[in-house]
């Protein structure tokens, strides 16, 4: 059962990925996902399923031991992160997603490290998108609130104007109001034509906004479908959403 | 991937080591060529080969096996060459003159290292005791000796003789322990008298916190005070000793100069060069500086004239230039380098001679036979005076009382196994930062 | 052949010394810290030294052997508390720096010239001041030697059979204790802390208390190692300094951290290898290339490079399990 | 400028060659002269031997200037008195051949004007073959018309305090230069590099090789040394640390690898350079200004300040510098931002070892030499400085270094001199108790 919500060739594809941090111990065991241009992909799954690891593996932060990652048909398996940024992939990690001793503007500058000449132009664009950052541009990011940090982190990742944005649990640790803001902003960014692959703990909310979702279990993609399909799939509810509801 | 990585890492470590070796190598070669400190030419003296290394087939009662236990690595490594050459030369000359008990002597050379690395000394002592050596020469540091002494003196007991220990605590500590370094009250007496007679009554002492330094300081302070002088800095109980690992001396120099001393005694080891720099740059008149046996050596790397007029004391009468030439020749031939210091060479030489002659007199190369003959051989029975192994050997073989006196010119061992007397030479630095003999006093 | 024969005899002689046993005990202590709990204690020599001071000074001032042992252990416990309470909560390298600094402070203050009446200053406390109290407990003859194969040692004095028996028995006892402890729930919590502190905390365990217990236990072993060490030498502050701590870590890593016999095997092998390197270099490198002073220096270079290669290519050591070491980062 | 003055005097030192040779020759010949007959004839001499003892003293005024032409009389237990007049060195000496009590008295009427003598005669117990010294404490000075300007004890103490404070600043700056690299490497890689001290030693050793052995001009030698030291950083990272990082070797393991490296390097230095200190130049400069500070000290401090400011500006103001701080803050995020973390780290290694080499060169010049173990002795101070200031923050390293330097150099004003290093370490522990993240550190780094 393959669902197409995008058109043409996938912009990002991960095939049969095996990866892990420690020698000999794999967290991902043959995981497959793909994203078409302009898609908003949500990845959900229980704790330890390998969601974040998958993003990191795609982004070259965790060594991929088997399988292949392609971006617009090009093999990017185990590419260094800076090469991927150059190729148009942006990544916002879950925790520690700002440089705390750097000012907001310096944080954004780091986001555009590879194209320093475009700095002024892109800064302006980001301050438009996140007006709250403009006033505090010389403030250290370490002193910001969680929501503001999330804004800095997104803005930093968008500095390079990526074609694919990888988001690792953007709503984690935020108040419900800020969570909503984040999801809306994600949708808005997606609407500008950026493909987004988002890992979320807040599964229901995620499936509501995404075009298509994957459920990861024990390092493998166990289910996929549109957000709606998954949210209503009894197996997914039983296996994952249900338990989540219990926990919460 | 892993394999190539391993290969690379190994290669790198080896490569970096090799690079360092190569870089340092050129430094080494060019320094060893020119040492103004070593005066006598070596060409005139025939160099003797080094005594063989003992093997397990050497019998403990008939072959004189010397175990050396000298600082080859660590913070006292700079004192190693002097003692190595003294002991090695003694063994070679003994072998040339017929050996001990008619057989050539052999040696087991081990590293005593320093107090920071006690396991090295422990391993070395374990090795020497396992080989049942006739006697052990060492260590140079009193602390290192104290660390291993209980192992050496435990049954069955092995003779240990140090060429350099000066700690008071070691006097009479065991029947197996001897030393050829005169008690430092002898040196302190000469040093203190010299300072007072040079007209200085306010003496600052830069002393390092080590038994060597503090013992000599205590004794010197006594002499200075007895003669109406005062110790303005570094006196006993003032807590002004600097740690032996210190490398910067500006605060100590500031402190000593603030006490307005007439004279300064540098009672230290290899820290001395940095102290000289700190003192001289602070405008101290270097001729009012006094060195001790631990640092009275040539400083060829300092600019000429730096030390002119400074004085110092060390054991022994006027160092015999022929003896130095023999040491030089031996060291160049057997160790491949020029000697830059003669510290404790004479004491090591005499220690080995006394051991060998005691073995001859005791008719056995075991420690048990050597131990009772050490005091008579050193002259405690007022025997016939003889100055070389060749001269003493017939007396020892014949069972006649003899009294060996060698280049260190120490007197007979007393009941505490310390040299009862010693000559202290007084030296003055010339414009080449080398020192000339002035006079000798007996203490 | 003669050379090899005497080399192997030397190996045996070295393995049997009480000093090797002392290092093995101290390394077992560090194994509890580093191997099982993940605590980076870089002041084990400080534990040895403070233990040895407690031991020797008590005996010297007439307290007797058993009180000396008690004071030694108390000193180590106290040292662990002072060091641990402010730092075990922090990241690993803070503990490393604080412990190495504290150990240096003990060493420097112990050598302070003004404290000479108490600690003997830099020269330290001579063995003859406190060793007789231990030797008096010996059930072997008080003098004379006993020969076993090629090895002749005194019954009771110095580095005696008596001391060796006690030292190596303690090594075995401590191995047994560590084995039992690490199988117990307590040991499992320690390993849990090593692997994921937060996870253990979330189970409601008091991580701080467990870490402190580990620090104290390993430190006490350090003190016992220090006591055994000085029973055949003397209490000198410089002997139990940074170099000794590094040496203990080398032994531990060589044998294998987080394994029961790793520290013991490491201590044995380290001393044997160093003698082997020195003796081989002395035997086969002509003096025209290296003189008698350069050979032991060269041996040290080999030891340093060897330590690097060991950790690079076999970080788990000889007996260790690679998975046990996966707790970093 | 100071360097050129130094180098000029180096080349000018050729003037010394001939006198040196002559002196060497004389010294050599002097060793053949038997005991007791030394060549200096101008001063009356006496050498103790079995039948001789020397009664000797030297008359010096408060400025340690010789007091000449003073009559000194020796009264032996038996026999006639002897009188001698002090020469230009102020020395007087009597050879005596019997042990016993001798009285020595100074004829105060022959003392130059303005000089006073509290005790004019002394009785000495003389033993044969020894030196019996007699000290006469003369007050007053010949050069200032008997009026001695004595500095008060308080002003002397104050001067000493300032002096030691200045030395502390100097030491602090040198430690800062050395430890900023340690801090940068720690910040960007998390590695506590125990071999960093040996990089400092390497600077002194290579400096000696080029200046002391090969005789290059000091500036040239220093520049070559710093470049070579920086090169070692490049090579180390390229062939050792980089690959090990990639392999994911744990930080604790890596730290122990650096301990191995430090052992290997220490003994490599000992192997090739021996146990004694080696200096880049034998020339000892005189202090300038009111404090005991040589021109080279001022220059070193200036260089240190300039370099530290430059490093600071680099970190704060340049793109690469900000990227370095970004890597320190968060390596993964830096990579995710497109920063080539490995290149930044390599650059950090180059800067770190280069600065350490420079610190070694300056240290060697200021302290008069570098020994195989010098770096080792500084290592703990460097770690203390870095931790005190805040692990991984370059500015913290500077602040921490200054504190450590001043504490080390000033602690002997109140404490035992052998507790210098211990004091610095106690302060470290105390600060960590109150503020575990260090003075400039951030709390989130420590948990």
Short mmCIF file of N, CA and C in Angstrom, two decimals, chain D residues 123-241:
data_model
loop_
_atom_site.label_atom_id
_atom_site.label_comp_id
_atom_site.label_asym_id
_atom_site.label_seq_id
_atom_site.Cartn_x
_atom_site.Cartn_y
_atom_site.Cartn_z
N UNK D 123 87.22 36.64 69.59
CA UNK D 123 88.09 35.52 69.93
C UNK D 123 87.59 34.28 69.19
N UNK D 124 88.52 33.61 68.53
CA UNK D 124 88.14 32.46 67.71
C UNK D 124 88.83 31.21 68.20
N UNK D 125 88.12 30.09 68.12
CA UNK D 125 88.74 28.80 68.39
C UNK D 125 89.17 28.21 67.05
N UNK D 126 90.47 27.99 66.92
CA UNK D 126 90.98 27.59 65.62
C UNK D 126 91.47 26.15 65.66
N UNK D 127 91.03 25.33 64.70
CA UNK D 127 91.54 23.97 64.55
C UNK D 127 92.35 23.91 63.27
N UNK D 128 93.31 23.02 63.25
CA UNK D 128 94.17 22.95 62.07
C UNK D 128 93.40 22.40 60.86
N UNK D 129 93.96 22.67 59.72
CA UNK D 129 93.39 22.32 58.41
C UNK D 129 91.93 22.77 58.30
N UNK D 130 91.66 23.92 58.85
CA UNK D 130 90.31 24.46 58.68
C UNK D 130 90.39 25.96 58.49
N UNK D 131 89.24 26.52 58.24
CA UNK D 131 89.15 27.96 58.03
C UNK D 131 88.40 28.54 59.23
N UNK D 132 89.03 29.50 59.92
CA UNK D 132 88.35 30.15 61.04
C UNK D 132 87.90 31.53 60.57
N UNK D 133 86.63 31.72 60.40
CA UNK D 133 86.17 32.99 59.86
C UNK D 133 85.86 33.99 60.98
N UNK D 134 86.09 35.23 60.70
CA UNK D 134 85.69 36.26 61.65
C UNK D 134 84.96 37.35 60.90
N UNK D 135 83.76 37.66 61.35
CA UNK D 135 82.97 38.68 60.67
C UNK D 135 82.91 39.92 61.54
N UNK D 136 83.19 41.06 60.97
CA UNK D 136 83.04 42.32 61.70
C UNK D 136 81.94 43.11 61.01
N UNK D 137 80.96 43.46 61.77
CA UNK D 137 79.80 44.11 61.17
C UNK D 137 80.00 45.61 61.14
N UNK D 138 80.40 46.12 60.00
CA UNK D 138 80.67 47.55 59.87
C UNK D 138 79.39 48.24 59.43
N UNK D 139 79.02 49.31 60.10
CA UNK D 139 77.84 50.06 59.67
C UNK D 139 78.28 51.36 59.01
N UNK D 140 77.49 51.82 58.10
CA UNK D 140 77.83 53.02 57.35
C UNK D 140 78.28 52.66 55.95
N UNK D 141 78.39 53.70 55.14
CA UNK D 141 78.77 53.45 53.76
C UNK D 141 79.83 54.45 53.35
N UNK D 142 80.77 54.02 52.51
CA UNK D 142 81.84 54.92 52.10
C UNK D 142 81.43 55.84 50.98
N UNK D 143 80.45 55.41 50.21
CA UNK D 143 80.11 56.18 49.02
C UNK D 143 79.18 57.34 49.30
N UNK D 144 78.39 57.22 50.35
CA UNK D 144 77.40 58.26 50.59
C UNK D 144 77.76 59.07 51.85
N UNK D 145 79.05 59.34 52.03
CA UNK D 145 79.54 60.14 53.16
C UNK D 145 79.02 59.63 54.49
N UNK D 146 78.97 58.35 54.60
CA UNK D 146 78.57 57.78 55.87
C UNK D 146 77.09 57.86 56.12
N UNK D 147 76.37 58.50 55.20
CA UNK D 147 74.93 58.61 55.41
C UNK D 147 74.25 57.52 54.59
N UNK D 148 73.67 56.60 55.26
CA UNK D 148 73.06 55.48 54.54
C UNK D 148 71.57 55.70 54.39
N UNK D 149 71.12 55.65 53.17
CA UNK D 149 69.67 55.73 52.94
C UNK D 149 69.13 54.32 52.99
N UNK D 150 68.59 53.96 54.10
CA UNK D 150 68.05 52.61 54.23
C UNK D 150 66.57 52.63 53.88
N UNK D 151 66.18 51.73 53.02
CA UNK D 151 64.75 51.62 52.75
C UNK D 151 64.08 51.00 53.97
N UNK D 152 62.94 51.54 54.33
CA UNK D 152 62.27 51.00 55.51
C UNK D 152 61.76 49.61 55.20
N UNK D 153 61.55 48.86 56.26
CA UNK D 153 61.08 47.48 56.08
C UNK D 153 59.72 47.46 55.38
N UNK D 154 58.86 48.44 55.71
CA UNK D 154 57.54 48.46 55.09
C UNK D 154 57.64 48.69 53.59
N UNK D 155 58.46 49.66 53.20
CA UNK D 155 58.53 49.95 51.77
C UNK D 155 59.14 48.77 51.02
N UNK D 156 60.07 48.10 51.68
CA UNK D 156 60.64 46.90 51.05
C UNK D 156 59.55 45.85 50.85
N UNK D 157 58.73 45.70 51.88
CA UNK D 157 57.68 44.69 51.80
C UNK D 157 56.69 45.05 50.71
N UNK D 158 56.35 46.35 50.66
CA UNK D 158 55.42 46.79 49.63
C UNK D 158 55.99 46.54 48.24
N UNK D 159 57.27 46.84 48.10
CA UNK D 159 57.92 46.62 46.80
C UNK D 159 57.83 45.14 46.43
N UNK D 160 58.05 44.31 47.44
CA UNK D 160 58.01 42.87 47.19
C UNK D 160 56.61 42.45 46.76
N UNK D 161 55.61 43.04 47.42
CA UNK D 161 54.24 42.69 47.06
C UNK D 161 53.97 43.06 45.61
N UNK D 162 54.37 44.29 45.24
CA UNK D 162 54.16 44.72 43.85
C UNK D 162 54.94 43.83 42.89
N UNK D 163 56.18 43.56 43.30
CA UNK D 163 57.05 42.74 42.48
C UNK D 163 56.40 41.39 42.20
N UNK D 164 55.90 40.79 43.25
CA UNK D 164 55.33 39.45 43.08
C UNK D 164 54.01 39.51 42.34
N UNK D 165 53.30 40.60 42.52
CA UNK D 165 52.06 40.76 41.76
C UNK D 165 52.38 40.84 40.27
N UNK D 166 53.42 41.63 39.95
CA UNK D 166 53.82 41.74 38.54
C UNK D 166 54.27 40.39 38.00
N UNK D 167 55.05 39.67 38.79
CA UNK D 167 55.46 38.33 38.34
C UNK D 167 54.25 37.45 38.13
N UNK D 168 53.26 37.64 38.99
CA UNK D 168 52.04 36.85 38.88
C UNK D 168 51.31 37.14 37.58
N UNK D 169 51.25 38.44 37.24
CA UNK D 169 50.61 38.79 35.97
C UNK D 169 51.36 38.15 34.81
N UNK D 170 52.70 38.20 34.92
CA UNK D 170 53.52 37.63 33.85
C UNK D 170 53.25 36.13 33.72
N UNK D 171 53.29 35.43 34.86
CA UNK D 171 53.04 34.00 34.82
C UNK D 171 51.62 33.72 34.32
N UNK D 172 50.68 34.55 34.79
CA UNK D 172 49.29 34.35 34.38
C UNK D 172 49.13 34.49 32.88
N UNK D 173 49.79 35.50 32.30
CA UNK D 173 49.68 35.69 30.86
C UNK D 173 50.27 34.51 30.11
N UNK D 174 51.41 34.01 30.60
CA UNK D 174 52.02 32.87 29.91
C UNK D 174 51.15 31.63 30.04
N UNK D 175 50.59 31.44 31.23
CA UNK D 175 49.70 30.28 31.41
C UNK D 175 48.47 30.45 30.52
N UNK D 176 47.99 31.70 30.43
CA UNK D 176 46.81 31.93 29.59
C UNK D 176 47.11 31.55 28.14
N UNK D 177 48.28 31.99 27.69
CA UNK D 177 48.67 31.69 26.31
C UNK D 177 48.69 30.18 26.10
N UNK D 178 49.21 29.48 27.09
CA UNK D 178 49.31 28.03 26.97
C UNK D 178 47.96 27.36 27.12
N UNK D 179 47.12 27.90 28.01
CA UNK D 179 45.93 27.12 28.35
C UNK D 179 44.73 27.45 27.48
N UNK D 180 44.78 28.56 26.74
CA UNK D 180 43.63 28.85 25.88
C UNK D 180 43.46 27.74 24.85
N UNK D 181 44.57 27.23 24.37
CA UNK D 181 44.51 26.11 23.42
C UNK D 181 43.87 24.89 24.05
N UNK D 182 44.28 24.63 25.29
CA UNK D 182 43.71 23.50 26.02
C UNK D 182 42.19 23.66 26.10
N UNK D 183 41.79 24.91 26.40
CA UNK D 183 40.37 25.19 26.55
C UNK D 183 39.64 25.08 25.22
N UNK D 184 40.27 25.58 24.15
CA UNK D 184 39.61 25.52 22.84
C UNK D 184 39.42 24.07 22.40
N UNK D 185 40.46 23.26 22.59
CA UNK D 185 40.35 21.86 22.20
C UNK D 185 39.28 21.19 23.04
N UNK D 186 39.29 21.51 24.34
CA UNK D 186 38.27 20.92 25.20
C UNK D 186 36.88 21.34 24.73
N UNK D 187 36.75 22.63 24.44
CA UNK D 187 35.44 23.14 24.05
C UNK D 187 34.92 22.51 22.78
N UNK D 188 35.80 22.39 21.79
CA UNK D 188 35.30 21.92 20.50
C UNK D 188 35.22 20.41 20.41
N UNK D 189 36.04 19.69 21.18
CA UNK D 189 36.02 18.23 21.05
C UNK D 189 35.65 17.53 22.33
N UNK D 190 35.66 18.23 23.46
CA UNK D 190 35.37 17.58 24.73
C UNK D 190 36.56 16.83 25.31
N UNK D 191 37.71 16.95 24.65
CA UNK D 191 38.87 16.17 25.07
C UNK D 191 39.71 16.96 26.08
N UNK D 192 40.01 16.34 27.23
CA UNK D 192 40.98 16.92 28.15
C UNK D 192 42.36 16.40 27.73
N UNK D 193 43.12 17.29 27.14
CA UNK D 193 44.38 16.84 26.53
C UNK D 193 45.52 16.92 27.52
N UNK D 194 45.88 15.80 28.12
CA UNK D 194 46.96 15.79 29.08
C UNK D 194 48.32 15.98 28.41
N UNK D 195 48.39 15.81 27.11
CA UNK D 195 49.67 16.00 26.43
C UNK D 195 49.86 17.46 26.04
N UNK D 196 48.92 18.32 26.39
CA UNK D 196 49.05 19.71 26.00
C UNK D 196 50.28 20.35 26.64
N UNK D 197 50.58 19.91 27.87
CA UNK D 197 51.76 20.45 28.55
C UNK D 197 53.02 20.16 27.75
N UNK D 198 53.05 19.00 27.13
CA UNK D 198 54.24 18.64 26.36
C UNK D 198 54.37 19.48 25.10
N UNK D 199 53.23 20.03 24.64
CA UNK D 199 53.30 20.97 23.51
C UNK D 199 54.01 22.25 23.95
N UNK D 200 53.78 22.65 25.19
CA UNK D 200 54.47 23.83 25.71
C UNK D 200 55.98 23.53 25.80
N UNK D 201 56.29 22.36 26.34
CA UNK D 201 57.69 21.98 26.44
C UNK D 201 58.32 21.94 25.04
N UNK D 202 57.55 21.42 24.09
CA UNK D 202 58.07 21.32 22.72
C UNK D 202 58.52 22.69 22.22
N UNK D 203 57.74 23.73 22.53
CA UNK D 203 58.12 25.07 22.13
C UNK D 203 59.51 25.44 22.66
N UNK D 204 59.72 25.19 23.94
CA UNK D 204 61.02 25.51 24.54
C UNK D 204 62.14 24.68 23.93
N UNK D 205 61.85 23.40 23.67
CA UNK D 205 62.88 22.50 23.15
C UNK D 205 63.25 22.87 21.71
N UNK D 206 62.23 23.10 20.88
CA UNK D 206 62.53 23.46 19.49
C UNK D 206 63.20 24.83 19.45
N UNK D 207 62.74 25.74 20.33
CA UNK D 207 63.37 27.04 20.40
C UNK D 207 64.85 26.90 20.71
N UNK D 208 65.16 26.02 21.65
CA UNK D 208 66.56 25.77 21.98
C UNK D 208 67.30 25.19 20.78
N UNK D 209 66.63 24.25 20.09
CA UNK D 209 67.29 23.62 18.94
C UNK D 209 67.67 24.69 17.90
N UNK D 210 66.73 25.59 17.61
CA UNK D 210 67.01 26.56 16.54
C UNK D 210 67.88 27.71 17.01
N UNK D 211 67.62 28.23 18.21
CA UNK D 211 68.39 29.39 18.67
C UNK D 211 69.68 28.96 19.37
N UNK D 212 69.54 28.03 20.30
CA UNK D 212 70.69 27.65 21.11
C UNK D 212 71.68 26.78 20.38
N UNK D 213 71.20 25.86 19.55
CA UNK D 213 72.10 24.91 18.89
C UNK D 213 72.48 25.39 17.49
N UNK D 214 71.45 25.69 16.69
CA UNK D 214 71.76 26.09 15.31
C UNK D 214 72.12 27.56 15.23
N UNK D 215 71.95 28.28 16.32
CA UNK D 215 72.41 29.66 16.39
C UNK D 215 71.60 30.64 15.57
N UNK D 216 70.34 30.31 15.28
CA UNK D 216 69.53 31.27 14.52
C UNK D 216 69.17 32.46 15.40
N UNK D 217 68.91 33.56 14.74
CA UNK D 217 68.39 34.75 15.40
C UNK D 217 67.14 34.39 16.20
N UNK D 218 66.99 35.02 17.37
CA UNK D 218 65.90 34.62 18.27
C UNK D 218 64.52 34.73 17.63
N UNK D 219 64.32 35.82 16.87
CA UNK D 219 63.00 36.01 16.26
C UNK D 219 62.75 34.90 15.25
N UNK D 220 63.75 34.67 14.40
CA UNK D 220 63.60 33.63 13.37
C UNK D 220 63.34 32.30 14.04
N UNK D 221 64.15 32.00 15.06
CA UNK D 221 64.00 30.72 15.74
C UNK D 221 62.60 30.60 16.34
N UNK D 222 62.13 31.69 16.95
CA UNK D 222 60.81 31.64 17.58
C UNK D 222 59.73 31.41 16.54
N UNK D 223 59.84 32.13 15.42
CA UNK D 223 58.82 31.98 14.38
C UNK D 223 58.81 30.56 13.84
N UNK D 224 60.00 30.03 13.54
CA UNK D 224 60.05 28.65 13.03
C UNK D 224 59.45 27.69 14.06
N UNK D 225 59.81 27.91 15.33
CA UNK D 225 59.31 27.03 16.38
C UNK D 225 57.79 27.04 16.43
N UNK D 226 57.22 28.25 16.42
CA UNK D 226 55.76 28.33 16.52
C UNK D 226 55.11 27.65 15.31
N UNK D 227 55.70 27.86 14.14
CA UNK D 227 55.13 27.23 12.94
C UNK D 227 55.21 25.71 13.06
N UNK D 228 56.36 25.21 13.49
CA UNK D 228 56.51 23.76 13.61
C UNK D 228 55.55 23.20 14.66
N UNK D 229 55.40 23.93 15.76
CA UNK D 229 54.48 23.47 16.80
C UNK D 229 53.06 23.41 16.25
N UNK D 230 52.68 24.45 15.50
CA UNK D 230 51.34 24.45 14.90
C UNK D 230 51.20 23.26 13.95
N UNK D 231 52.28 22.97 13.26
CA UNK D 231 52.27 21.83 12.33
C UNK D 231 52.02 20.52 13.08
N UNK D 232 52.61 20.40 14.27
CA UNK D 232 52.37 19.16 15.03
C UNK D 232 50.90 19.04 15.36
N UNK D 233 50.24 20.17 15.61
CA UNK D 233 48.81 20.13 15.89
C UNK D 233 48.04 19.63 14.68
N UNK D 234 48.42 20.16 13.52
CA UNK D 234 47.78 19.72 12.28
C UNK D 234 47.95 18.22 12.09
N UNK D 235 49.19 17.76 12.23
CA UNK D 235 49.48 16.34 12.00
C UNK D 235 48.75 15.46 13.02
N UNK D 236 48.78 15.90 14.27
CA UNK D 236 48.10 15.12 15.30
C UNK D 236 46.63 14.95 14.97
N UNK D 237 45.99 16.06 14.59
CA UNK D 237 44.56 15.96 14.33
C UNK D 237 44.29 15.15 13.08
N UNK D 238 45.15 15.34 12.08
CA UNK D 238 44.92 14.63 10.82
C UNK D 238 45.08 13.12 11.01
N UNK D 239 46.09 12.73 11.76
CA UNK D 239 46.41 11.31 11.80
C UNK D 239 46.00 10.59 13.08
N UNK D 240 45.82 11.32 14.16
CA UNK D 240 45.45 10.62 15.39
C UNK D 240 44.04 11.01 15.84
N UNK D 241 43.86 12.27 16.21
CA UNK D 241 42.60 12.63 16.87
C UNK D 241 41.42 12.60 15.91
#
